[in-house]
Short mmCIF file of C-alpha atoms in Angstrom, two decimals:
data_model
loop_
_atom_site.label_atom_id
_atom_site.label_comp_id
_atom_site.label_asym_id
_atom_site.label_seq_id
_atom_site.Cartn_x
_atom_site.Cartn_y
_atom_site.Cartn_z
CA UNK V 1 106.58 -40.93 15.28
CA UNK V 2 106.65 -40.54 19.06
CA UNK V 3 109.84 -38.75 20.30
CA UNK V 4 110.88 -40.37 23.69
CA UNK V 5 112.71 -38.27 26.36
CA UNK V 6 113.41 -40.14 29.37
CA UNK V 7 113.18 -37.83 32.82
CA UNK V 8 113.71 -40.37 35.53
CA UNK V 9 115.12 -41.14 38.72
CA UNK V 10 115.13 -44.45 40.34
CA UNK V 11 114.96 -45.09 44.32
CA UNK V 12 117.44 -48.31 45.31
CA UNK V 13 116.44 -48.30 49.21
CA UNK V 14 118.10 -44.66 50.76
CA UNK V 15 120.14 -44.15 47.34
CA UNK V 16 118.50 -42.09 44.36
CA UNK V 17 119.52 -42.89 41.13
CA UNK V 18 119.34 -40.69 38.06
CA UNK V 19 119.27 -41.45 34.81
CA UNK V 20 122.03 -41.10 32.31
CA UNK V 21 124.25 -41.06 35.30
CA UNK V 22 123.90 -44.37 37.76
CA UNK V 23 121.71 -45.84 34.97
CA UNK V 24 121.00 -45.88 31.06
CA UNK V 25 117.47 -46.63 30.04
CA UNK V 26 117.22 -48.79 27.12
CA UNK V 27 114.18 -47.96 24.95
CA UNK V 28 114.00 -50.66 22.10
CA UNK V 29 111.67 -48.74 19.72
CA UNK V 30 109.39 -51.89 19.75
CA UNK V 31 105.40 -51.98 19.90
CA UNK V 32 105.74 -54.07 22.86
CA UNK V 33 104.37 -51.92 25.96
CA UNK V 34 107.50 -51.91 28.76
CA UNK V 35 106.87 -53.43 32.63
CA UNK V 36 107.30 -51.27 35.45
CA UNK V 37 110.10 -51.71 38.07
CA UNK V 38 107.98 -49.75 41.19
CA UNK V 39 108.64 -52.54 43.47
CA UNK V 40 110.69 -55.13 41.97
CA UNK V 41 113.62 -56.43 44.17
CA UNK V 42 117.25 -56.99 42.73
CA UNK V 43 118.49 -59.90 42.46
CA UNK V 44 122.15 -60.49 41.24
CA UNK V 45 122.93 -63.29 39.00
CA UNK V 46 126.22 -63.33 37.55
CA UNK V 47 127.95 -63.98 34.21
CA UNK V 48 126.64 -66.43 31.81
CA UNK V 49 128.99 -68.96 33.04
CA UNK V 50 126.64 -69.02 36.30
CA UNK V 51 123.75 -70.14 34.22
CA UNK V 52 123.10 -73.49 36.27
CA UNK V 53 122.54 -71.70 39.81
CA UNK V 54 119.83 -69.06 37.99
CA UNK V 55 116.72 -69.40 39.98
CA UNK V 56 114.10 -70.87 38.55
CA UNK V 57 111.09 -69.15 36.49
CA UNK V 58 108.93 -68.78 38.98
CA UNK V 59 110.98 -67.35 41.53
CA UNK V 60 111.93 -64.58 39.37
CA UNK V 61 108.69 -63.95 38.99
CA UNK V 62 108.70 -59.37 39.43
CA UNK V 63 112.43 -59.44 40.12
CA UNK V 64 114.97 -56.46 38.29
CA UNK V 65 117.46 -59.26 37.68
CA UNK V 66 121.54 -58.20 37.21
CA UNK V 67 123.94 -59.55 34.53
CA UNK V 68 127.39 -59.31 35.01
CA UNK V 69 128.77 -58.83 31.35
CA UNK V 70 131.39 -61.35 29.87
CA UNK V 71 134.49 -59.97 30.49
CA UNK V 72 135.55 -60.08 26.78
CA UNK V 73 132.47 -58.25 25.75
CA UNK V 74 128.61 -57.30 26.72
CA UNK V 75 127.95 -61.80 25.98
CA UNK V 76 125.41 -62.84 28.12
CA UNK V 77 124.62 -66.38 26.23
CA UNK V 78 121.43 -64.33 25.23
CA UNK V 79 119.11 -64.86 27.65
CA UNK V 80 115.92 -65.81 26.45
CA UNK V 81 112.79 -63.03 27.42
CA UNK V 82 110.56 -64.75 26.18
CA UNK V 83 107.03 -65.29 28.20
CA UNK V 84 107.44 -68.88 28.90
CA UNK V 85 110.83 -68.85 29.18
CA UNK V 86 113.19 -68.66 32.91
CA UNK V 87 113.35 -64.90 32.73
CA UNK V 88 109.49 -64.46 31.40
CA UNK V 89 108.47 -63.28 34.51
CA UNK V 90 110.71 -60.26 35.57
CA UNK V 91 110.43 -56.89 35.63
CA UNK V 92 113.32 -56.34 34.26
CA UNK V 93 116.58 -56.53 32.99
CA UNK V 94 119.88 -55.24 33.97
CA UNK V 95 123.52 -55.06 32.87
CA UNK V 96 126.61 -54.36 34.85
CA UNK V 97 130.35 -54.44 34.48
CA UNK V 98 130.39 -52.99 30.33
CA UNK V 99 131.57 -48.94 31.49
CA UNK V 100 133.39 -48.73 28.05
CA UNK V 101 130.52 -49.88 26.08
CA UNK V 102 128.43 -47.40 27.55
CA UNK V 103 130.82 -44.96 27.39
CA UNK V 104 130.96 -45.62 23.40
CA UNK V 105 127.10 -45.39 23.22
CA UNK V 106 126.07 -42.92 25.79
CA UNK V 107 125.06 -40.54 22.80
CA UNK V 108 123.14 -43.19 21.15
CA UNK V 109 121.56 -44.07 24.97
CA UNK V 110 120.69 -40.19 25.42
CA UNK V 111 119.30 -39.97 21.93
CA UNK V 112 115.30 -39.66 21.28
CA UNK V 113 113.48 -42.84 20.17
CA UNK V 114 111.52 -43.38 17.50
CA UNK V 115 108.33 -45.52 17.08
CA UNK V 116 105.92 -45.75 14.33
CA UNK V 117 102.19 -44.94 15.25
CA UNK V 118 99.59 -47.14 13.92
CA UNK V 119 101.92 -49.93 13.70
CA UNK V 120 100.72 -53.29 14.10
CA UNK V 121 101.46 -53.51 18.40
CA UNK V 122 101.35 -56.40 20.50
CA UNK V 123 98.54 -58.80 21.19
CA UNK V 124 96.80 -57.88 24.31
CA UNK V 125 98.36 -58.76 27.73
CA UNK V 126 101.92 -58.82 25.72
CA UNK V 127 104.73 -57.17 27.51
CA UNK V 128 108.20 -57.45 27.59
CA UNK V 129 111.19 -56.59 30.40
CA UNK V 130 112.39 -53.02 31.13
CA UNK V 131 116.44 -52.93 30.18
CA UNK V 132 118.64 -50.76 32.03
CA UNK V 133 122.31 -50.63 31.77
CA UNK V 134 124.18 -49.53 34.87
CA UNK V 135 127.50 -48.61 35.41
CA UNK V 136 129.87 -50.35 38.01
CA UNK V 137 130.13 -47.40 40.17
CA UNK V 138 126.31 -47.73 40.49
CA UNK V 139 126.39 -51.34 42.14
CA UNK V 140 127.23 -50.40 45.62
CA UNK V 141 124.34 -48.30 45.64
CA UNK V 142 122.18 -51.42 44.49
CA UNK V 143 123.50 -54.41 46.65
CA UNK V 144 125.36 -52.16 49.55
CA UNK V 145 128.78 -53.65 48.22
CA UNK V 146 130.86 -53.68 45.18
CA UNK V 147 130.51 -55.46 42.04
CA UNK V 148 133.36 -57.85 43.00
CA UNK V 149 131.91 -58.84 46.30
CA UNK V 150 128.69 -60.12 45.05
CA UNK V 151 127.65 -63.52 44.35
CA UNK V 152 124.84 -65.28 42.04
CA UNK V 153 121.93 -65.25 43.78
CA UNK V 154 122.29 -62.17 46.68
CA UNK V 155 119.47 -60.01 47.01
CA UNK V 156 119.54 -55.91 46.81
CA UNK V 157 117.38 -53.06 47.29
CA UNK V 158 114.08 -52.90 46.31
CA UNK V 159 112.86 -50.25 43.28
CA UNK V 160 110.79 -47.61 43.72
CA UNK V 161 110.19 -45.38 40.66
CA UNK V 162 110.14 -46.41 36.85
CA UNK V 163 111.15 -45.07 33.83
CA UNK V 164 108.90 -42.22 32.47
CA UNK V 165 109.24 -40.82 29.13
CA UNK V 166 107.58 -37.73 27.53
CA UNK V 167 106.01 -38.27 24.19
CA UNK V 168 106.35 -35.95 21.15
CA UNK V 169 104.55 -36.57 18.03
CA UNK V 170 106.12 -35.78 14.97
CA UNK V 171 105.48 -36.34 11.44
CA UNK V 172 107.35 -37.45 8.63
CA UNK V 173 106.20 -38.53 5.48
CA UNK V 174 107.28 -40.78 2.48
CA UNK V 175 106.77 -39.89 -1.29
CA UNK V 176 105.07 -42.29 -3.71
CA UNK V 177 104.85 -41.81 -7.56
CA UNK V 178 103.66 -43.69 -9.99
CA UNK V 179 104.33 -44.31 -13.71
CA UNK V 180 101.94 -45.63 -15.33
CA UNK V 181 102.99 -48.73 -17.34
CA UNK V 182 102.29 -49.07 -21.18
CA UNK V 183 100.58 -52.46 -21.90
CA UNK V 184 96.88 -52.35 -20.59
CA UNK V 185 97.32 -56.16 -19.96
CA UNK V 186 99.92 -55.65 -16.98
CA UNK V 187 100.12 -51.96 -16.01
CA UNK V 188 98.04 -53.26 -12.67
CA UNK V 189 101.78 -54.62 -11.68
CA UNK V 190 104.63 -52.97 -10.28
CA UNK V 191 108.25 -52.35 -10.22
CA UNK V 192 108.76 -50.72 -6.86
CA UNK V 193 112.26 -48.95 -6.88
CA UNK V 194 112.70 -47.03 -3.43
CA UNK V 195 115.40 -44.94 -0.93
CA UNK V 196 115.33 -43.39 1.68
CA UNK V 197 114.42 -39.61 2.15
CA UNK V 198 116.57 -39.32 5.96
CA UNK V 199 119.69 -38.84 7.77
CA UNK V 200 120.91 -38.58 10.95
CA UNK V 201 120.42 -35.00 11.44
CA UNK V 202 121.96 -32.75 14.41
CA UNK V 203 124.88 -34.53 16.52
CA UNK V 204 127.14 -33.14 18.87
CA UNK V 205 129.99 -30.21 17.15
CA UNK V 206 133.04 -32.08 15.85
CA UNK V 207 135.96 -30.24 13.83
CA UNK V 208 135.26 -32.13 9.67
CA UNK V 209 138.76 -32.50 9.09
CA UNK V 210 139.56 -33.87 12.26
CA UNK V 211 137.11 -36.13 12.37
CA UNK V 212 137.92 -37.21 8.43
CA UNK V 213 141.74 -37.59 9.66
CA UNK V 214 140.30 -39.61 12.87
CA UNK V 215 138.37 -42.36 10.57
CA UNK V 216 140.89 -42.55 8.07
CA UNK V 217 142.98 -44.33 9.84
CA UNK V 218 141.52 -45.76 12.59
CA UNK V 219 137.36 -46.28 11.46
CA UNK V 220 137.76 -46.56 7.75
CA UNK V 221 134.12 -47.98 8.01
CA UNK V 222 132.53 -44.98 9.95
CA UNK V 223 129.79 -45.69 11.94
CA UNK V 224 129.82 -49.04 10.98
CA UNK V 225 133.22 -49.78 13.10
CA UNK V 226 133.38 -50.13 16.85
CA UNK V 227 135.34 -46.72 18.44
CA UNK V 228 138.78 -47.83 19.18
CA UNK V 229 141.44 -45.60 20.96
CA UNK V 230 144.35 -45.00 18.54
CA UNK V 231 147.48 -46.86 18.51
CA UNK V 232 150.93 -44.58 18.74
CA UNK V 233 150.96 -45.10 15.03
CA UNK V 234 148.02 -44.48 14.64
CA UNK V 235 147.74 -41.28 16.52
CA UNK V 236 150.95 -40.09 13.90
CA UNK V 237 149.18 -40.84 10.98
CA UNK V 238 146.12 -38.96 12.31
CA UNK V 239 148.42 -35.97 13.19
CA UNK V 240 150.15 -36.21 9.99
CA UNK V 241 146.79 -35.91 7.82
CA UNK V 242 145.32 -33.49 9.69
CA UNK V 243 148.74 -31.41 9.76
CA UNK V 244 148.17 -31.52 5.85
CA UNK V 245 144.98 -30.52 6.00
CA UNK V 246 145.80 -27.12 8.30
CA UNK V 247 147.85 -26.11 5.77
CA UNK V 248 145.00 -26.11 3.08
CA UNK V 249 142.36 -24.65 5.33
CA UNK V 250 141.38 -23.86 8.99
CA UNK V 251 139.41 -25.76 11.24
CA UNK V 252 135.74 -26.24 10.63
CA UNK V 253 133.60 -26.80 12.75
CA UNK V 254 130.39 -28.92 11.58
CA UNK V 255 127.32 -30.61 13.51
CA UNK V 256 125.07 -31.31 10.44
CA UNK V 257 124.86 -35.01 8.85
CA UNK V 258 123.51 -34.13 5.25
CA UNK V 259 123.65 -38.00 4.49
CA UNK V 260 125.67 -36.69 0.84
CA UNK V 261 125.65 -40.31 0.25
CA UNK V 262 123.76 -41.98 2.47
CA UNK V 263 121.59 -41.44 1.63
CA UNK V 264 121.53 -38.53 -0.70
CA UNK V 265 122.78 -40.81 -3.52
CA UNK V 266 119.70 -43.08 -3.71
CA UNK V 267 117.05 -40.36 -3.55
CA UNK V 268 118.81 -38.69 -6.50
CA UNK V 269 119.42 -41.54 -8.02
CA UNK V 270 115.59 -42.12 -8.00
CA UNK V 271 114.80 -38.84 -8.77
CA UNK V 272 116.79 -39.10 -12.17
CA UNK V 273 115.19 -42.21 -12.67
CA UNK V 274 111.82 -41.05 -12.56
CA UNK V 275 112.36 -37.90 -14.40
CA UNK V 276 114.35 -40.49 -17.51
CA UNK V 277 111.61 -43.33 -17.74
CA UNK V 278 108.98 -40.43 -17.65
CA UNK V 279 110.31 -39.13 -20.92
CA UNK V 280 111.28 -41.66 -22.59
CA UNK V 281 109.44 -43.95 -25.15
CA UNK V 282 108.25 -46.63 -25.19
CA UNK V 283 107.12 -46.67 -21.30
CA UNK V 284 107.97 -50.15 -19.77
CA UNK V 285 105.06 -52.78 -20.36
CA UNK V 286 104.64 -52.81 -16.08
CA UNK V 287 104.32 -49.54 -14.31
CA UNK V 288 107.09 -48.38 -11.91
CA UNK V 289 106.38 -47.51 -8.10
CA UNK V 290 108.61 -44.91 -6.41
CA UNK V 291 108.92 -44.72 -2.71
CA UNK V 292 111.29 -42.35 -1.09
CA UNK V 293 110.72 -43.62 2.21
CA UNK V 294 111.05 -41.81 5.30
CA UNK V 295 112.47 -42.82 8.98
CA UNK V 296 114.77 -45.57 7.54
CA UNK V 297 117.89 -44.49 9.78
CA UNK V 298 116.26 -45.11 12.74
CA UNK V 299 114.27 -48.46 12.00
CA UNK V 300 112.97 -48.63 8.82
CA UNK V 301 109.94 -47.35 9.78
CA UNK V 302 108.74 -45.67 6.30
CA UNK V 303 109.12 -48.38 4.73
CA UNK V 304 107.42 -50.69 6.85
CA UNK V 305 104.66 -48.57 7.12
CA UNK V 306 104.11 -48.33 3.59
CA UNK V 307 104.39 -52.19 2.97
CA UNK V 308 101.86 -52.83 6.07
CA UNK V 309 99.56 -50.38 4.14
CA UNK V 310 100.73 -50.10 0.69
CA UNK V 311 98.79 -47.29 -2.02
CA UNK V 312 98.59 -50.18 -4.21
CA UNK V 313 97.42 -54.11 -3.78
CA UNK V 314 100.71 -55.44 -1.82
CA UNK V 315 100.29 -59.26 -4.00
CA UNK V 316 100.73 -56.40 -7.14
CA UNK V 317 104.31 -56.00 -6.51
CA UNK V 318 106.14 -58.05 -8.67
CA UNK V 319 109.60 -56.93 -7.18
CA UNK V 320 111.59 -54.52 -5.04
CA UNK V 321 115.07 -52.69 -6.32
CA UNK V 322 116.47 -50.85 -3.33
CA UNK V 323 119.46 -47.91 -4.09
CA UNK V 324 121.22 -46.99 -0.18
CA UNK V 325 125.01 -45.24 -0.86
CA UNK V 326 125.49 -45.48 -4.57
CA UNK V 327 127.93 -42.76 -5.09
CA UNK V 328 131.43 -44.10 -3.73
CA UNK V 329 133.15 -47.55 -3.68
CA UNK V 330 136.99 -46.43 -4.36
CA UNK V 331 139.65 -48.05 -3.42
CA UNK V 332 139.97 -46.06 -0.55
CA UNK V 333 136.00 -46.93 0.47
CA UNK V 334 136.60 -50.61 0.31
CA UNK V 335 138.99 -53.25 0.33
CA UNK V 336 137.69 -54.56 -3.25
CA UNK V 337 136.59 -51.00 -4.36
CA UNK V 338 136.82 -49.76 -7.92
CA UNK V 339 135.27 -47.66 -10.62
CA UNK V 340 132.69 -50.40 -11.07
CA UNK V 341 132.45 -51.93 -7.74
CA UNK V 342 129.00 -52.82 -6.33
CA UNK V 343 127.54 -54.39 -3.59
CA UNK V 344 124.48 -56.25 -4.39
CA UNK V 345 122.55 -58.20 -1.36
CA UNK V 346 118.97 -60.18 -1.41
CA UNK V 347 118.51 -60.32 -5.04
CA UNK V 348 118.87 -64.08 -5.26
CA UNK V 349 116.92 -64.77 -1.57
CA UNK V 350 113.16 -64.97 -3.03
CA UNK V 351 113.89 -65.60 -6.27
CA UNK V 352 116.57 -66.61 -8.35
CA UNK V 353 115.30 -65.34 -11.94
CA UNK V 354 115.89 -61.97 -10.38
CA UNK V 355 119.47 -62.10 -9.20
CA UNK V 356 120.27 -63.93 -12.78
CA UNK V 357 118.99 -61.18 -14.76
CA UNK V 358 120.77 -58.44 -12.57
CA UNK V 359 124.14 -60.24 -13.69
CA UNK V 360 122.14 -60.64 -17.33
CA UNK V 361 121.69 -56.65 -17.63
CA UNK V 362 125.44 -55.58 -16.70
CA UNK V 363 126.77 -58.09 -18.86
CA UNK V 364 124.47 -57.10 -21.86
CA UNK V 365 124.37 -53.81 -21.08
CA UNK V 366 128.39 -53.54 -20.93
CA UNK V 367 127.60 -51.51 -17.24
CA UNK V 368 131.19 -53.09 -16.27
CA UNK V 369 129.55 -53.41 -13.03
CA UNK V 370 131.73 -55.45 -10.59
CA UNK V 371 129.39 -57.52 -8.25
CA UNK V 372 130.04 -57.87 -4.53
CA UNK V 373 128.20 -60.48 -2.94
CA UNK V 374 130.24 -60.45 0.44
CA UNK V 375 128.10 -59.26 2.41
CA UNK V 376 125.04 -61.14 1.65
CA UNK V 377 126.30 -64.05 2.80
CA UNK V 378 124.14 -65.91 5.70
CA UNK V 379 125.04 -64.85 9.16
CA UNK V 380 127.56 -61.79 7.85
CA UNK V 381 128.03 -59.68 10.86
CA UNK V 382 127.12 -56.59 9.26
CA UNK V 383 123.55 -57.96 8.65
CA UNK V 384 123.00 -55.50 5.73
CA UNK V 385 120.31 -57.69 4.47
CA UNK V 386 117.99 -56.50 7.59
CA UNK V 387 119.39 -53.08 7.45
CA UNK V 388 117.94 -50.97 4.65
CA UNK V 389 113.96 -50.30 3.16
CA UNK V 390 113.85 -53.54 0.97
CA UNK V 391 113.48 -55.87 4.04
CA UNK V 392 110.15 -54.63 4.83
CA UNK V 393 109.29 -56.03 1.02
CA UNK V 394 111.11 -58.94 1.12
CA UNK V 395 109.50 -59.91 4.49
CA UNK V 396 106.07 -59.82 2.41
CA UNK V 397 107.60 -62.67 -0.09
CA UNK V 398 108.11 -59.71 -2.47
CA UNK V 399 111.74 -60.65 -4.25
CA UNK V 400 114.46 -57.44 -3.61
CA UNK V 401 117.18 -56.49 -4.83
CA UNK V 402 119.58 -53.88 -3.35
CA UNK V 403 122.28 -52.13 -4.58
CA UNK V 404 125.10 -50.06 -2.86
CA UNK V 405 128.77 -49.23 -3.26
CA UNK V 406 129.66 -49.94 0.07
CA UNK V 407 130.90 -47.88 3.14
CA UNK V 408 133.08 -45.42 4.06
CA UNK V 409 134.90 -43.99 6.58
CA UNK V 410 132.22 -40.77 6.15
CA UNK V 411 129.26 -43.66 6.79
CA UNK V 412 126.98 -41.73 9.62
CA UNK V 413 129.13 -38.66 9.94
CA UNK V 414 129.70 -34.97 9.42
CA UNK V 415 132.07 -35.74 6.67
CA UNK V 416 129.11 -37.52 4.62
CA UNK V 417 129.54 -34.16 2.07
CA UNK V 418 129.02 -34.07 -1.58
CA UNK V 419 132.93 -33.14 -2.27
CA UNK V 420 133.58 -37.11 -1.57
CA UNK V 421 131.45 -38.07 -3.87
CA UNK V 422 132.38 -40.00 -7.14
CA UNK V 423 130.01 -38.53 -10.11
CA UNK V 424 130.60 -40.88 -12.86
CA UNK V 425 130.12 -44.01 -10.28
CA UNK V 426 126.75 -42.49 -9.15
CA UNK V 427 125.84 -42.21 -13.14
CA UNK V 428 126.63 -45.76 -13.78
CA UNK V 429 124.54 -47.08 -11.00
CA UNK V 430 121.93 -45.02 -11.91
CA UNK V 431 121.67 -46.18 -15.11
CA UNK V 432 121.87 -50.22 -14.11
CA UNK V 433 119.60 -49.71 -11.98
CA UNK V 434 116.95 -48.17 -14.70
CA UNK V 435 118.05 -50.74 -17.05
CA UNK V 436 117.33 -53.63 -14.40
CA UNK V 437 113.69 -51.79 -13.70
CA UNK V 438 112.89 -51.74 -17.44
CA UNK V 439 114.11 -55.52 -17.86
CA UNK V 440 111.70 -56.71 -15.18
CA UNK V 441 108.84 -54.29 -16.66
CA UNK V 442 108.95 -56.02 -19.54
CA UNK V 443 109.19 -59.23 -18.65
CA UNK V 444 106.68 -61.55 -20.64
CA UNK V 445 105.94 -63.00 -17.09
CA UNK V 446 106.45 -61.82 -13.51
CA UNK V 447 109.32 -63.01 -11.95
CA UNK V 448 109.27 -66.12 -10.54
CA UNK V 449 109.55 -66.73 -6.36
CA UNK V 450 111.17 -69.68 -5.99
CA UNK V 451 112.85 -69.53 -2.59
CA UNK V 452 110.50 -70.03 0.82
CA UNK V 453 108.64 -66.64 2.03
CA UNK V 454 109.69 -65.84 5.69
CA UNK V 455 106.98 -64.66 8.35
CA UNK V 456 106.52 -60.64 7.71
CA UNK V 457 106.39 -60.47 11.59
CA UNK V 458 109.20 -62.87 12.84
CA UNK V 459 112.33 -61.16 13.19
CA UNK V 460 115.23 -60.27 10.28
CA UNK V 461 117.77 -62.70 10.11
CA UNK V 462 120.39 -62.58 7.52
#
């Protein structure tokens, strides 16, 4: 992986500008090699609602253009980037007028990116637009007036400088295992069952309990729900927990993500998996492909590497069960939570035999699994289907399945500690899951794709 640290500052005419201050680099994480801004003009265009007076392709052509966010949101009617498209030519791409949005994200903006060497790049000549995000302040230094004052199509200083980054290469590494299947006929297939082997690592000192009171009531989702300031209520309810709390035990003081569940769960779950079908008898007729893949918090990029060059024939891959957060799920998780809820996404999108014979094994099995299917529904905002290892199988046609209780108000933070976990509901999953593995091991065929196969290099869309 390449480590990116941006040291930058930008010249706009007489003002300097530096970096994390009167701008926020965006670096995507993508193959696609960046343009430079030494030299491009700005050029302000407005909100989306200005879209008829944009300029036309060509005379954007090396232009920093500036987008004025929607006032409800960061909406620009997504601009298309694309090389034939009206912004195909720029040099870049800025956004104004969205100070809380970058004040939510400045962490995220400041934090290291991660790209995956060896990956499969772009086709020569291919680049795309540098993004910046700039805060209003910033805009008098750019067009020599305030943000208010400017209209579509005014001019501003011209760039000199770029974005420089300094490049760190680190290594990470998945683990692969193989058990061998029993039946000489079909042991050349595979079960792959896989999780991922990361967290998020080191983040900024927060006080646990305060942070636990925090997301209770006000992001019972974690990560996974926008930062809000509290209510009045709210702010009592906080106070009221974490008043509780004092009285049990002082303040502590934690900047360490373990990932107890995220995603701690899965690899364990694997690991018992492995150690179970490896002593048992008979073996399943198929053999079973482990992957603990690495890198999967910040892109997936284990997992795609592994699929792109996989330690066995790819088209010998007969199916895909991903485990992500398997060890909670309560009522308190989720809104549906229970001692059997499960969310289960994908495992009906290549092929349909699969997703029946999940439903088949908990019903035979008596698992008392309670299936979720919420969020894989097409277009769910949460886009879960894109978000976790099995993608990167599915996207080769291979059919997935993948199987998590849901999240929690822990998801991504400090708090993500084995004390929250629920045992007995990490157990049960465990075992489905092993059950479902042995199922399609044995299968007298492999399962059947019956749904289309999607381009392995065309973007995830749930």
């Amino acid at each position: 992986y390449d480590v990116d640290t941006v040291k930058s500052r930008l010249q706009a005419g007489s003002a300097t500008l530096a970096a994390f201050r009167d701008f926020y680099p965006y670096q995507p994480g993508f193959d696609v090699p960046v343009r430079p801004v030494n030299g491009a003009q700005l050029v302000y265009l407005g909100t989306a609602a200005d879209s008829a007076s944009f300029p036309e392709r060509d005379a954007l052509r090396g232009k920093l253009v500036v987008f004025r966010a929607h006032p409800g949101g960061n909406s620009l009617g997504t601009p298309s980037l694309a090389s034939r498209g009206r912004f195909g030519l720029i040099a870049g791409i800025a956004v104004t007028d969205m100070d809380a949005i970058i004040q939510s994200y400045e962490e995220s903006f400041r934090a290291p990116t991660l790209e995956l060497n060896g990956g499969t790049g772009a086709p020569a000549g291919v680049t795309q637009p540098r993004i910046l995000f700039v805060p209003t302040a910033s805009m008098p230094q750019l067009f020599g007036k305030p943000l208010d004052q400017l209209r579509p199509g005014e001019m501003g200083a011209t760039i000199q400088g770029d974005v420089a980054y300094q490049t760190t290469d680190l290594s990470a590494t998945n683990v692969v295992a193989i058990l061998e299947g029993s039946d000489s006929t079909v042991r050349g297939e595979y079960v792959a069952l896989g999780a991922h082997n990361d967290a998020i690592g080191i983040v900024s000192p927060v006080d646990h309990d305060s942070i636990r009171a925090f997301n209770s009531v006000v992001r019972p989702h974690g990560a996974n729900d926008p930062s809000a300031d509290p209510t009045p209520e709210q702010w009592a309810q906080v106070k009221s927990i974490l008043d509780s709390l004092r009285k049990v035990r002082p303040a502590r003081v934690d900047s360490i993500v373990n990932g107890a569940d995220d995603d701690g769960s899965g690899s364990t779950g694997l690991l018992e998996i492995a150690e179970a079908m490896s002593k048992g008898s008979p073996r399943p007729r198929r053999s079973l492909l482990f992957v603990w893949h690495t890198g999967e918090e910040s892109g997936l990029h284990g997992s795609r590497w592994f699929t792109d060059h996989p330690t066995v024939p790819r088209d010998s891959i007969v199916a895909q069960i991903n485990i992500d957060m398997i060890a909670r799920g309560g009522p308190n998780d989720e809104k549906l939570g229970g001692p059997g809820y499960v969310q289960v996404i994908g495992s009906r999108r290549l092929s349909t035999e699969l997703g029946d014979l999940a439903e088949k094994v908990n019903i035979e099995g008596k698992r008392g699994l309670v299936f979720d299917y919420t969020y894989d529904a097409d277009g769910h905002p949460d886009n879960f289907f894109c978000r976790s290892d099995h993608y990167m199988y599915a996207r080769y046609g291979i059919p997935i399945a993948f199987f998590s209780t849901g999240g929690h108000r822990d998801y991504h933070q400090v708090t993500d500690e084995a004390q929250y976990l629920d045992f007995a509901k990490f157990a049960r999953v465990t075992s489905f899951v092993a059950d479902l593995a042995t199922r399609v091991a044995n299968l007298d065929h492999r399962i059947v794709v019956d749904k289309p196969k999607p381009d392995p290099e065309a973007p995830c869309q749930q």
